[in-house]
Amino acid sequence: MITLTPTQIRGLKLAKEGALFPKPAKKWTHLNAEVTYARSDRFKERPQKIKFLTTTTLEELKEFGFLEKRDSSNDGDGDAHEITMAGKMWLMTNK
């Protein structure tokens, strides 16, 4: 049984929501991620943070086989990564 840290679990849940793309400062997040506001925040005073994943955590999850490159034909570092079936199964069993 593989044990993940809380940071790795958050990263895996983020990957489950959609593909991860590289951003500046060694961060990975969704393609069009932007700051959002709650519906009840009428004056937009409390922005909700953009969730991201660091490159280190991404590499650790790739070693476990929970993440993979979306397009394996290109060997560039800028490729999108997505969750594998093994990652989805791990989340289902270890919520």
PDB file of N, CA and C in Angstrom:
ATOM      1  N   MET A   1       0.845  -1.188   0.000  1.00  0.00           N
ATOM      2  CA  MET A   1       0.000   0.000   0.000  1.00  0.00           C
ATOM      3  C   MET A   1       0.884   1.243   0.000  1.00  0.00           C
ATOM      4  N   ILE A   2       0.614   2.151  -0.888  1.00  0.00           N
ATOM      5  CA  ILE A   2       1.385   3.387  -1.002  1.00  0.00           C
ATOM      6  C   ILE A   2       0.765   4.443  -0.094  1.00  0.00           C
ATOM      7  N   THR A   3       1.608   5.091   0.702  1.00  0.00           N
ATOM      8  CA  THR A   3       1.146   6.162   1.577  1.00  0.00           C
ATOM      9  C   THR A   3       1.614   7.496   0.998  1.00  0.00           C
ATOM     10  N   LEU A   4       0.685   8.418   0.825  1.00  0.00           N
ATOM     11  CA  LEU A   4       0.999   9.736   0.278  1.00  0.00           C
ATOM     12  C   LEU A   4       0.923  10.791   1.365  1.00  0.00           C
ATOM     13  N   THR A   5       1.703  11.850   1.190  1.00  0.00           N
ATOM     14  CA  THR A   5       1.652  12.983   2.105  1.00  0.00           C
ATOM     15  C   THR A   5       0.417  13.820   1.780  1.00  0.00           C
ATOM     16  N   PRO A   6      -0.021  14.682   2.697  1.00  0.00           N
ATOM     17  CA  PRO A   6      -1.169  15.551   2.406  1.00  0.00           C
ATOM     18  C   PRO A   6      -0.969  16.420   1.158  1.00  0.00           C
ATOM     19  N   THR A   7       0.247  16.867   0.922  1.00  0.00           N
ATOM     20  CA  THR A   7       0.535  17.676  -0.263  1.00  0.00           C
ATOM     21  C   THR A   7       0.342  16.857  -1.532  1.00  0.00           C
ATOM     22  N   GLN A   8       0.791  15.605  -1.512  1.00  0.00           N
ATOM     23  CA  GLN A   8       0.627  14.744  -2.677  1.00  0.00           C
ATOM     24  C   GLN A   8      -0.844  14.416  -2.916  1.00  0.00           C
ATOM     25  N   ILE A   9      -1.606  14.242  -1.841  1.00  0.00           N
ATOM     26  CA  ILE A   9      -3.036  13.962  -1.979  1.00  0.00           C
ATOM     27  C   ILE A   9      -3.754  15.155  -2.596  1.00  0.00           C
ATOM     28  N   ARG A  10      -3.418  16.381  -2.140  1.00  0.00           N
ATOM     29  CA  ARG A  10      -4.025  17.578  -2.733  1.00  0.00           C
ATOM     30  C   ARG A  10      -3.677  17.684  -4.206  1.00  0.00           C
ATOM     31  N   GLY A  11      -2.436  17.362  -4.562  1.00  0.00           N
ATOM     32  CA  GLY A  11      -2.020  17.392  -5.961  1.00  0.00           C
ATOM     33  C   GLY A  11      -2.759  16.380  -6.807  1.00  0.00           C
ATOM     34  N   LEU A  12      -2.981  15.205  -6.249  1.00  0.00           N
ATOM     35  CA  LEU A  12      -3.710  14.165  -6.962  1.00  0.00           C
ATOM     36  C   LEU A  12      -5.167  14.563  -7.176  1.00  0.00           C
ATOM     37  N   LYS A  13      -5.768  15.193  -6.170  1.00  0.00           N
ATOM     38  CA  LYS A  13      -7.145  15.668  -6.308  1.00  0.00           C
ATOM     39  C   LYS A  13      -7.234  16.790  -7.340  1.00  0.00           C
ATOM     40  N   LEU A  14      -6.206  17.637  -7.385  1.00  0.00           N
ATOM     41  CA  LEU A  14      -6.168  18.708  -8.380  1.00  0.00           C
ATOM     42  C   LEU A  14      -6.076  18.123  -9.789  1.00  0.00           C
ATOM     43  N   ALA A  15      -5.263  17.082  -9.947  1.00  0.00           N
ATOM     44  CA  ALA A  15      -5.129  16.437 -11.256  1.00  0.00           C
ATOM     45  C   ALA A  15      -6.421  15.733 -11.658  1.00  0.00           C
ATOM     46  N   LYS A  16      -7.189  15.278 -10.682  1.00  0.00           N
ATOM     47  CA  LYS A  16      -8.454  14.620 -10.990  1.00  0.00           C
ATOM     48  C   LYS A  16      -9.452  15.606 -11.593  1.00  0.00           C
ATOM     49  N   GLU A  17      -9.352  16.877 -11.211  1.00  0.00           N
ATOM     50  CA  GLU A  17     -10.258  17.911 -11.718  1.00  0.00           C
ATOM     51  C   GLU A  17      -9.962  18.290 -13.163  1.00  0.00           C
ATOM     52  N   GLY A  18      -8.747  18.017 -13.640  1.00  0.00           N
ATOM     53  CA  GLY A  18      -8.389  18.352 -15.013  1.00  0.00           C
ATOM     54  C   GLY A  18      -6.892  18.263 -15.230  1.00  0.00           C
ATOM     55  N   ALA A  19      -6.475  18.382 -16.474  1.00  0.00           N
ATOM     56  CA  ALA A  19      -5.064  18.282 -16.830  1.00  0.00           C
ATOM     57  C   ALA A  19      -4.267  19.426 -16.214  1.00  0.00           C
ATOM     58  N   LEU A  20      -3.004  19.153 -15.885  1.00  0.00           N
ATOM     59  CA  LEU A  20      -2.121  20.147 -15.275  1.00  0.00           C
ATOM     60  C   LEU A  20      -1.126  20.653 -16.309  1.00  0.00           C
ATOM     61  N   PHE A  21      -0.968  21.968 -16.369  1.00  0.00           N
ATOM     62  CA  PHE A  21      -0.063  22.607 -17.308  1.00  0.00           C
ATOM     63  C   PHE A  21       0.991  23.393 -16.541  1.00  0.00           C
ATOM     64  N   PRO A  22       2.205  23.530 -17.099  1.00  0.00           N
ATOM     65  CA  PRO A  22       3.274  24.262 -16.390  1.00  0.00           C
ATOM     66  C   PRO A  22       3.006  25.759 -16.353  1.00  0.00           C
ATOM     67  N   LYS A  23       3.356  26.367 -15.242  1.00  0.00           N
ATOM     68  CA  LYS A  23       3.277  27.808 -15.033  1.00  0.00           C
ATOM     69  C   LYS A  23       4.636  28.280 -14.526  1.00  0.00           C
ATOM     70  N   PRO A  24       4.887  29.578 -14.479  1.00  0.00           N
ATOM     71  CA  PRO A  24       6.175  30.071 -13.964  1.00  0.00           C
ATOM     72  C   PRO A  24       6.420  29.644 -12.519  1.00  0.00           C
ATOM     73  N   ALA A  25       7.665  29.664 -12.111  1.00  0.00           N
ATOM     74  CA  ALA A  25       8.108  29.356 -10.751  1.00  0.00           C
ATOM     75  C   ALA A  25       7.870  27.891 -10.385  1.00  0.00           C
ATOM     76  N   LYS A  26       8.038  26.988 -11.342  1.00  0.00           N
ATOM     77  CA  LYS A  26       7.930  25.539 -11.111  1.00  0.00           C
ATOM     78  C   LYS A  26       6.609  25.132 -10.492  1.00  0.00           C
ATOM     79  N   LYS A  27       5.530  25.709 -10.992  1.00  0.00           N
ATOM     80  CA  LYS A  27       4.193  25.374 -10.520  1.00  0.00           C
ATOM     81  C   LYS A  27       3.385  24.790 -11.664  1.00  0.00           C
ATOM     82  N   TRP A  28       2.438  23.950 -11.322  1.00  0.00           N
ATOM     83  CA  TRP A  28       1.556  23.320 -12.296  1.00  0.00           C
ATOM     84  C   TRP A  28       0.121  23.562 -11.863  1.00  0.00           C
ATOM     85  N   THR A  29      -0.731  23.951 -12.799  1.00  0.00           N
ATOM     86  CA  THR A  29      -2.136  24.182 -12.503  1.00  0.00           C
ATOM     87  C   THR A  29      -2.950  23.967 -13.774  1.00  0.00           C
ATOM     88  N   HIS A  30      -4.244  24.182 -13.697  1.00  0.00           N
ATOM     89  CA  HIS A  30      -5.105  24.014 -14.867  1.00  0.00           C
ATOM     90  C   HIS A  30      -4.788  25.087 -15.898  1.00  0.00           C
ATOM     91  N   LEU A  31      -5.136  24.848 -17.145  1.00  0.00           N
ATOM     92  CA  LEU A  31      -4.760  25.719 -18.257  1.00  0.00           C
ATOM     93  C   LEU A  31      -5.255  27.149 -18.081  1.00  0.00           C
ATOM     94  N   ASN A  32      -6.508  27.348 -17.807  1.00  0.00           N
ATOM     95  CA  ASN A  32      -7.065  28.696 -17.701  1.00  0.00           C
ATOM     96  C   ASN A  32      -7.424  29.045 -16.262  1.00  0.00           C
ATOM     97  N   ALA A  33      -6.585  28.673 -15.323  1.00  0.00           N
ATOM     98  CA  ALA A  33      -6.868  28.948 -13.916  1.00  0.00           C
ATOM     99  C   ALA A  33      -6.770  30.443 -13.648  1.00  0.00           C
ATOM    100  N   GLU A  34      -7.761  30.968 -12.943  1.00  0.00           N
ATOM    101  CA  GLU A  34      -7.762  32.379 -12.578  1.00  0.00           C
ATOM    102  C   GLU A  34      -8.390  32.537 -11.203  1.00  0.00           C
ATOM    103  N   VAL A  35      -8.135  33.663 -10.596  1.00  0.00           N
ATOM    104  CA  VAL A  35      -8.687  33.943  -9.270  1.00  0.00           C
ATOM    105  C   VAL A  35     -10.199  34.052  -9.394  1.00  0.00           C
ATOM    106  N   THR A  36     -10.897  33.372  -8.505  1.00  0.00           N
ATOM    107  CA  THR A  36     -12.354  33.413  -8.522  1.00  0.00           C
ATOM    108  C   THR A  36     -12.864  33.955  -7.192  1.00  0.00           C
ATOM    109  N   TYR A  37     -14.141  34.244  -7.165  1.00  0.00           N
ATOM    110  CA  TYR A  37     -14.780  34.780  -5.970  1.00  0.00           C
ATOM    111  C   TYR A  37     -16.029  33.953  -5.669  1.00  0.00           C
ATOM    112  N   ALA A  38     -16.366  33.853  -4.405  1.00  0.00           N
ATOM    113  CA  ALA A  38     -17.574  33.137  -4.013  1.00  0.00           C
ATOM    114  C   ALA A  38     -18.801  33.902  -4.492  1.00  0.00           C
ATOM    115  N   ARG A  39     -19.894  33.186  -4.736  1.00  0.00           N
ATOM    116  CA  ARG A  39     -21.120  33.842  -5.191  1.00  0.00           C
ATOM    117  C   ARG A  39     -21.639  34.842  -4.169  1.00  0.00           C
ATOM    118  N   SER A  40     -21.449  34.541  -2.900  1.00  0.00           N
ATOM    119  CA  SER A  40     -21.944  35.426  -1.843  1.00  0.00           C
ATOM    120  C   SER A  40     -21.043  36.644  -1.621  1.00  0.00           C
ATOM    121  N   ASP A  41     -19.872  36.671  -2.267  1.00  0.00           N
ATOM    122  CA  ASP A  41     -18.931  37.781  -2.111  1.00  0.00           C
ATOM    123  C   ASP A  41     -19.290  38.877  -3.121  1.00  0.00           C
ATOM    124  N   ARG A  42     -20.269  39.685  -2.774  1.00  0.00           N
ATOM    125  CA  ARG A  42     -20.830  40.650  -3.706  1.00  0.00           C
ATOM    126  C   ARG A  42     -19.829  41.707  -4.168  1.00  0.00           C
ATOM    127  N   PHE A  43     -18.953  42.130  -3.277  1.00  0.00           N
ATOM    128  CA  PHE A  43     -18.012  43.198  -3.627  1.00  0.00           C
ATOM    129  C   PHE A  43     -16.629  42.664  -3.990  1.00  0.00           C
ATOM    130  N   LYS A  44     -16.510  41.364  -4.142  1.00  0.00           N
ATOM    131  CA  LYS A  44     -15.247  40.719  -4.525  1.00  0.00           C
ATOM    132  C   LYS A  44     -14.108  41.129  -3.603  1.00  0.00           C
ATOM    133  N   GLU A  45     -14.325  40.926  -2.318  1.00  0.00           N
ATOM    134  CA  GLU A  45     -13.326  41.302  -1.324  1.00  0.00           C
ATOM    135  C   GLU A  45     -12.421  40.138  -0.920  1.00  0.00           C
ATOM    136  N   ARG A  46     -12.892  38.893  -1.108  1.00  0.00           N
ATOM    137  CA  ARG A  46     -12.128  37.731  -0.666  1.00  0.00           C
ATOM    138  C   ARG A  46     -11.883  36.777  -1.841  1.00  0.00           C
ATOM    139  N   PRO A  47     -10.809  36.986  -2.575  1.00  0.00           N
ATOM    140  CA  PRO A  47     -10.541  36.090  -3.709  1.00  0.00           C
ATOM    141  C   PRO A  47     -10.153  34.687  -3.237  1.00  0.00           C
ATOM    142  N   GLN A  48     -10.581  33.674  -3.993  1.00  0.00           N
ATOM    143  CA  GLN A  48     -10.189  32.306  -3.711  1.00  0.00           C
ATOM    144  C   GLN A  48      -8.897  32.028  -4.467  1.00  0.00           C
ATOM    145  N   LYS A  49      -7.939  31.427  -3.786  1.00  0.00           N
ATOM    146  CA  LYS A  49      -6.625  31.200  -4.367  1.00  0.00           C
ATOM    147  C   LYS A  49      -6.677  30.195  -5.514  1.00  0.00           C
ATOM    148  N   ILE A  50      -5.718  30.342  -6.415  1.00  0.00           N
ATOM    149  CA  ILE A  50      -5.544  29.380  -7.495  1.00  0.00           C
ATOM    150  C   ILE A  50      -4.795  28.190  -6.912  1.00  0.00           C
ATOM    151  N   LYS A  51      -5.340  27.001  -7.084  1.00  0.00           N
ATOM    152  CA  LYS A  51      -4.682  25.796  -6.588  1.00  0.00           C
ATOM    153  C   LYS A  51      -3.568  25.423  -7.553  1.00  0.00           C
ATOM    154  N   PHE A  52      -2.429  25.005  -7.004  1.00  0.00           N
ATOM    155  CA  PHE A  52      -1.307  24.620  -7.849  1.00  0.00           C
ATOM    156  C   PHE A  52      -0.555  23.447  -7.225  1.00  0.00           C
ATOM    157  N   LEU A  53       0.340  22.896  -7.999  1.00  0.00           N
ATOM    158  CA  LEU A  53       1.150  21.747  -7.626  1.00  0.00           C
ATOM    159  C   LEU A  53       2.584  22.070  -7.996  1.00  0.00           C
ATOM    160  N   THR A  54       3.546  21.754  -7.139  1.00  0.00           N
ATOM    161  CA  THR A  54       4.943  22.031  -7.465  1.00  0.00           C
ATOM    162  C   THR A  54       5.504  20.922  -8.350  1.00  0.00           C
ATOM    163  N   THR A  55       6.590  21.228  -9.028  1.00  0.00           N
ATOM    164  CA  THR A  55       7.222  20.255  -9.909  1.00  0.00           C
ATOM    165  C   THR A  55       7.722  19.051  -9.127  1.00  0.00           C
ATOM    166  N   THR A  56       8.216  19.269  -7.916  1.00  0.00           N
ATOM    167  CA  THR A  56       8.701  18.169  -7.084  1.00  0.00           C
ATOM    168  C   THR A  56       7.586  17.178  -6.781  1.00  0.00           C
ATOM    169  N   THR A  57       6.438  17.688  -6.371  1.00  0.00           N
ATOM    170  CA  THR A  57       5.304  16.813  -6.061  1.00  0.00           C
ATOM    171  C   THR A  57       4.818  16.104  -7.318  1.00  0.00           C
ATOM    172  N   LEU A  58       4.816  16.808  -8.443  1.00  0.00           N
ATOM    173  CA  LEU A  58       4.408  16.202  -9.707  1.00  0.00           C
ATOM    174  C   LEU A  58       5.312  15.022 -10.057  1.00  0.00           C
ATOM    175  N   GLU A  59       6.609  15.196  -9.891  1.00  0.00           N
ATOM    176  CA  GLU A  59       7.560  14.117 -10.192  1.00  0.00           C
ATOM    177  C   GLU A  59       7.370  12.932  -9.251  1.00  0.00           C
ATOM    178  N   GLU A  60       7.088  13.201  -7.970  1.00  0.00           N
ATOM    179  CA  GLU A  60       6.846  12.116  -7.022  1.00  0.00           C
ATOM    180  C   GLU A  60       5.616  11.318  -7.417  1.00  0.00           C
ATOM    181  N   LEU A  61       4.555  11.995  -7.830  1.00  0.00           N
ATOM    182  CA  LEU A  61       3.334  11.306  -8.239  1.00  0.00           C
ATOM    183  C   LEU A  61       3.537  10.534  -9.535  1.00  0.00           C
ATOM    184  N   LYS A  62       4.414  11.044 -10.414  1.00  0.00           N
ATOM    185  CA  LYS A  62       4.730  10.316 -11.642  1.00  0.00           C
ATOM    186  C   LYS A  62       5.498   9.033 -11.323  1.00  0.00           C
ATOM    187  N   GLU A  63       6.383   9.082 -10.314  1.00  0.00           N
ATOM    188  CA  GLU A  63       7.140   7.891  -9.921  1.00  0.00           C
ATOM    189  C   GLU A  63       6.213   6.801  -9.388  1.00  0.00           C
ATOM    190  N   PHE A  64       5.165   7.194  -8.667  1.00  0.00           N
ATOM    191  CA  PHE A  64       4.198   6.230  -8.155  1.00  0.00           C
ATOM    192  C   PHE A  64       3.285   5.696  -9.260  1.00  0.00           C
ATOM    193  N   GLY A  65       3.276   6.362 -10.412  1.00  0.00           N
ATOM    194  CA  GLY A  65       2.416   5.942 -11.520  1.00  0.00           C
ATOM    195  C   GLY A  65       1.022   6.538 -11.452  1.00  0.00           C
ATOM    196  N   PHE A  66       0.844   7.601 -10.647  1.00  0.00           N
ATOM    197  CA  PHE A  66      -0.466   8.226 -10.494  1.00  0.00           C
ATOM    198  C   PHE A  66      -0.710   9.333 -11.508  1.00  0.00           C
ATOM    199  N   LEU A  67       0.355   9.876 -12.095  1.00  0.00           N
ATOM    200  CA  LEU A  67       0.239  10.905 -13.129  1.00  0.00           C
ATOM    201  C   LEU A  67       1.043  10.476 -14.340  1.00  0.00           C
ATOM    202  N   GLU A  68       0.625  10.951 -15.522  1.00  0.00           N
ATOM    203  CA  GLU A  68       1.368  10.674 -16.747  1.00  0.00           C
ATOM    204  C   GLU A  68       1.221  11.851 -17.699  1.00  0.00           C
ATOM    205  N   LYS A  69       2.136  11.926 -18.666  1.00  0.00           N
ATOM    206  CA  LYS A  69       2.031  12.965 -19.691  1.00  0.00           C
ATOM    207  C   LYS A  69       0.824  12.694 -20.545  1.00  0.00           C
ATOM    208  N   ARG A  70       0.129  13.741 -20.907  1.00  0.00           N
ATOM    209  CA  ARG A  70      -1.061  13.593 -21.750  1.00  0.00           C
ATOM    210  C   ARG A  70      -0.670  13.157 -23.154  1.00  0.00           C
ATOM    211  N   ASP A  71       0.341  13.790 -23.750  1.00  0.00           N
ATOM    212  CA  ASP A  71       0.787  13.455 -25.102  1.00  0.00           C
ATOM    213  C   ASP A  71       2.179  12.862 -25.004  1.00  0.00           C
ATOM    214  N   SER A  72       2.288  11.554 -25.076  1.00  0.00           N
ATOM    215  CA  SER A  72       3.579  10.890 -24.890  1.00  0.00           C
ATOM    216  C   SER A  72       4.463  10.941 -26.133  1.00  0.00           C
ATOM    217  N   SER A  73       3.971  11.448 -27.259  1.00  0.00           N
ATOM    218  CA  SER A  73       4.768  11.503 -28.479  1.00  0.00           C
ATOM    219  C   SER A  73       5.815  12.610 -28.425  1.00  0.00           C
ATOM    220  N   ASN A  74       5.587  13.636 -27.611  1.00  0.00           N
ATOM    221  CA  ASN A  74       6.516  14.753 -27.488  1.00  0.00           C
ATOM    222  C   ASN A  74       7.225  14.643 -26.147  1.00  0.00           C
ATOM    223  N   ASP A  75       8.555  14.790 -26.139  1.00  0.00           N
ATOM    224  CA  ASP A  75       9.327  14.613 -24.909  1.00  0.00           C
ATOM    225  C   ASP A  75       9.629  15.913 -24.177  1.00  0.00           C
ATOM    226  N   GLY A  76       8.950  16.987 -24.477  1.00  0.00           N
ATOM    227  CA  GLY A  76       9.206  18.272 -23.824  1.00  0.00           C
ATOM    228  C   GLY A  76       8.711  18.296 -22.383  1.00  0.00           C
ATOM    229  N   ASP A  77       9.307  19.170 -21.570  1.00  0.00           N
ATOM    230  CA  ASP A  77       8.894  19.307 -20.174  1.00  0.00           C
ATOM    231  C   ASP A  77       7.596  20.092 -20.045  1.00  0.00           C
ATOM    232  N   GLY A  78       7.208  20.822 -21.085  1.00  0.00           N
ATOM    233  CA  GLY A  78       6.035  21.665 -21.008  1.00  0.00           C
ATOM    234  C   GLY A  78       4.728  20.961 -21.305  1.00  0.00           C
ATOM    235  N   ASP A  79       4.751  19.649 -21.379  1.00  0.00           N
ATOM    236  CA  ASP A  79       3.537  18.906 -21.706  1.00  0.00           C
ATOM    237  C   ASP A  79       2.565  18.880 -20.532  1.00  0.00           C
ATOM    238  N   ALA A  80       1.311  18.721 -20.860  1.00  0.00           N
ATOM    239  CA  ALA A  80       0.278  18.596 -19.833  1.00  0.00           C
ATOM    240  C   ALA A  80       0.361  17.212 -19.209  1.00  0.00           C
ATOM    241  N   HIS A  81       0.007  17.125 -17.946  1.00  0.00           N
ATOM    242  CA  HIS A  81      -0.035  15.854 -17.230  1.00  0.00           C
ATOM    243  C   HIS A  81      -1.453  15.612 -16.751  1.00  0.00           C
ATOM    244  N   GLU A  82      -1.840  14.348 -16.703  1.00  0.00           N
ATOM    245  CA  GLU A  82      -3.179  14.007 -16.228  1.00  0.00           C
ATOM    246  C   GLU A  82      -3.093  12.788 -15.322  1.00  0.00           C
ATOM    247  N   ILE A  83      -4.166  12.561 -14.579  1.00  0.00           N
ATOM    248  CA  ILE A  83      -4.221  11.466 -13.625  1.00  0.00           C
ATOM    249  C   ILE A  83      -4.418  10.143 -14.367  1.00  0.00           C
ATOM    250  N   THR A  84      -3.812   9.081 -13.851  1.00  0.00           N
ATOM    251  CA  THR A  84      -3.979   7.751 -14.429  1.00  0.00           C
ATOM    252  C   THR A  84      -5.097   7.017 -13.704  1.00  0.00           C
ATOM    253  N   MET A  85      -5.448   5.868 -14.211  1.00  0.00           N
ATOM    254  CA  MET A  85      -6.480   5.062 -13.557  1.00  0.00           C
ATOM    255  C   MET A  85      -6.004   4.619 -12.174  1.00  0.00           C
ATOM    256  N   ALA A  86      -4.697   4.360 -12.025  1.00  0.00           N
ATOM    257  CA  ALA A  86      -4.161   3.979 -10.718  1.00  0.00           C
ATOM    258  C   ALA A  86      -4.353   5.110  -9.707  1.00  0.00           C
ATOM    259  N   GLY A  87      -4.173   6.347 -10.145  1.00  0.00           N
ATOM    260  CA  GLY A  87      -4.390   7.495  -9.269  1.00  0.00           C
ATOM    261  C   GLY A  87      -5.842   7.641  -8.873  1.00  0.00           C
ATOM    262  N   LYS A  88      -6.747   7.418  -9.817  1.00  0.00           N
ATOM    263  CA  LYS A  88      -8.183   7.490  -9.510  1.00  0.00           C
ATOM    264  C   LYS A  88      -8.581   6.401  -8.524  1.00  0.00           C
ATOM    265  N   MET A  89      -8.041   5.211  -8.716  1.00  0.00           N
ATOM    266  CA  MET A  89      -8.353   4.105  -7.807  1.00  0.00           C
ATOM    267  C   MET A  89      -7.819   4.382  -6.402  1.00  0.00           C
ATOM    268  N   TRP A  90      -6.623   4.971  -6.318  1.00  0.00           N
ATOM    269  CA  TRP A  90      -6.052   5.286  -5.008  1.00  0.00           C
ATOM    270  C   TRP A  90      -6.936   6.295  -4.280  1.00  0.00           C
ATOM    271  N   LEU A  91      -7.400   7.303  -5.009  1.00  0.00           N
ATOM    272  CA  LEU A  91      -8.287   8.296  -4.383  1.00  0.00           C
ATOM    273  C   LEU A  91      -9.601   7.678  -3.919  1.00  0.00           C
ATOM    274  N   MET A  92     -10.128   6.749  -4.704  1.00  0.00           N
ATOM    275  CA  MET A  92     -11.386   6.108  -4.311  1.00  0.00           C
ATOM    276  C   MET A  92     -11.240   5.293  -3.029  1.00  0.00           C
ATOM    277  N   THR A  93     -10.124   4.608  -2.895  1.00  0.00           N
ATOM    278  CA  THR A  93      -9.935   3.736  -1.734  1.00  0.00           C
ATOM    279  C   THR A  93      -9.436   4.477  -0.507  1.00  0.00           C
ATOM    280  N   ASN A  94      -8.845   5.641  -0.677  1.00  0.00           N
ATOM    281  CA  ASN A  94      -8.215   6.350   0.441  1.00  0.00           C
ATOM    282  C   ASN A  94      -8.754   7.743   0.669  1.00  0.00           C
ATOM    283  N   LYS A  95     -10.028   7.951   0.462  1.00  0.00           N
ATOM    284  CA  LYS A  95     -10.586   9.294   0.701  1.00  0.00           C
ATOM    285  C   LYS A  95     -10.535   9.548   2.138  1.00  0.00           C
TER     286      LYS A  95
END
